[in-house]
């Protein structure tokens, strides 16, 4: 995600835009830039790698008197964290800032013969070059034609060199709001940047073009006709707006999952087949390795556990998961025949970094799955698959978990193709089912009120158990960690079949047990284990997929997931487990986003 803002009006555009970028910085902070028309209608550009503070410092050295400009704070998706990749991007007459992902930028590059003409690695510069080709002096006509060329998610703010004092904006999927006040015309990614100037605003309708000037904000439909926006009134204060109106970053990030899940998958699909050509991962590597070692910490390690349960039975090679802090000292058997997959949201976890270095020293090639562009783990890997999760602010990892698994699933599918395990048709079916998990996640997020009610039975208990078999056990691990780290309830994940070997002694009346039973091949066995805990007084919260036959009285609460193939149930289940933890923490009145003793990135050993 990125933060974008535009302003036209009587105020100091440079200062206003810089302040707005600070408000939007939670959306991305790899680099920031600004473009301004000065009093003589000349355009000026300042771009800096790093946080908005660096841009502010650069602007303070050479302030521009301006009343019209656009600004951008970047969360890198296409292209590394470099000055060239920093927005705004200018091609000919067109200057543009962008939030989103243009999926067909390869085709546009070819169709408009842009090879060798681009200065950056971004999809945005490609978009600016296309619009520049189409622009012949009519901004609205050129933008309408431009939209017909694009596939993907976007919110653009655009200035044309020969149209000083005007800003154009348009969106598809990515957010964009606009306002007109006595202080001028505003456009931004979200309310955060508008609230200091206006509480009345409108959400820019998709595919409709906004034109801002110092004294007007006009909205045009795709046919070029002017239309009236639906004016809304903000009920948030600025701090709340940083969370887009959610009470906590964690809940906001849970809600973002369907969007960022698609953002991570779609740019890596080519005719429905997984495509890692942008990451330069050779099929030869995926085809020839004789084993896989997945290495990570915490939630990232749990994502690896899910991937292992998917990969090993299908690829028929050993796939192991190691806790990074253990891997480093266990003298692991690893060499150039083994592929190492390192997973880290922050890309800075010191244990994971040390494990990566050990793997590489042993000759193993390393593919890392990382959310933060240009992070240390990404830079030290042989190959990196960036998840497009956007900034994850809450300490409890949520969207990072689901986008990590999405990336791992795509990588598995590519490996299955390269090794002849999957035909192209099979792979296309797999990726189609994977994408269908986005609405399944959304469906469970919409059940949050039901989950909020269930949690009261957990909050009063000092202990809770999460049980399952196979993949369900892997999901249980993440459910227990989430609950522990933000509600401080002692929660334990257990392989359901292992309970009777000791731990079942802890099951007594009303002890909450979250039982996950979505794996068809072992469903009957899991049900038996649930009967065992129920018989000893447990309060059973059972999670199954639609259509699963459950005997009356087996569960105190039944949570039903949309019908989903066994191997894809992780995505809707993740939302349920995250919401259980979230509401437990809220009901206990705890600091959901910054729980005690924890930090977002563990850079100490
Ligand atoms: C998960 O909710 C925790 N925040 C923690 O376990 C985290 O997943 C772990 O520290 C790994 O962090 P990383 O993904 O940034 O490497």
mmCIF file of C-alpha atoms in Angstrom, residues 36 60 97 140 156 179 183 205 259 279 312 317-318 351 357 373 375 396 403-404 422 424 463 476 487 515 571 592:
data_model
loop_
_atom_site.group_PDB
_atom_site.id
_atom_site.type_symbol
_atom_site.label_atom_id
_atom_site.label_comp_id
_atom_site.label_asym_id
_atom_site.label_seq_id
_atom_site.Cartn_x
_atom_site.Cartn_y
_atom_site.Cartn_z
ATOM 1 C CA UNK A 36 4.732 21.064 -7.359
ATOM 2 C CA UNK A 60 13.193 22.757 3.911
ATOM 3 C CA UNK A 97 1.735 9.049 -8.388
ATOM 4 C CA UNK A 140 -10.155 13.751 -19.628
ATOM 5 C CA UNK A 156 -3.653 7.752 -9.546
ATOM 6 C CA UNK A 179 -12.904 17.153 -0.560
ATOM 7 C CA UNK A 183 -8.970 26.137 1.898
ATOM 8 C CA UNK A 205 -16.283 6.241 -7.385
ATOM 9 C CA UNK A 259 -7.199 -7.207 -0.692
ATOM 10 C CA UNK A 279 11.834 -12.861 -9.050
ATOM 11 C CA UNK A 312 5.633 -32.882 1.192
ATOM 12 C CA UNK A 317 10.528 -34.788 -1.192
ATOM 13 C CA UNK A 318 11.362 -34.145 2.494
ATOM 14 C CA UNK A 351 17.453 -15.395 14.381
ATOM 15 C CA UNK A 357 23.430 -17.059 6.531
ATOM 16 C CA UNK A 373 11.085 -4.327 0.515
ATOM 17 C CA UNK A 375 15.048 -5.493 4.218
ATOM 18 C CA UNK A 396 0.298 -9.552 16.358
ATOM 19 C CA UNK A 403 0.034 -13.454 2.364
ATOM 20 C CA UNK A 404 3.072 -15.557 3.340
ATOM 21 C CA UNK A 422 0.991 -30.828 -11.901
ATOM 22 C CA UNK A 424 -0.866 -26.839 -16.637
ATOM 23 C CA UNK A 463 -6.152 -21.798 29.859
ATOM 24 C CA UNK A 476 -3.906 -24.609 15.745
ATOM 25 C CA UNK A 487 -4.885 -11.718 25.647
ATOM 26 C CA UNK A 515 -11.156 -27.834 17.700
ATOM 27 C CA UNK A 571 -7.362 -18.778 4.728
ATOM 28 C CA UNK A 592 -4.301 -5.030 21.418
#
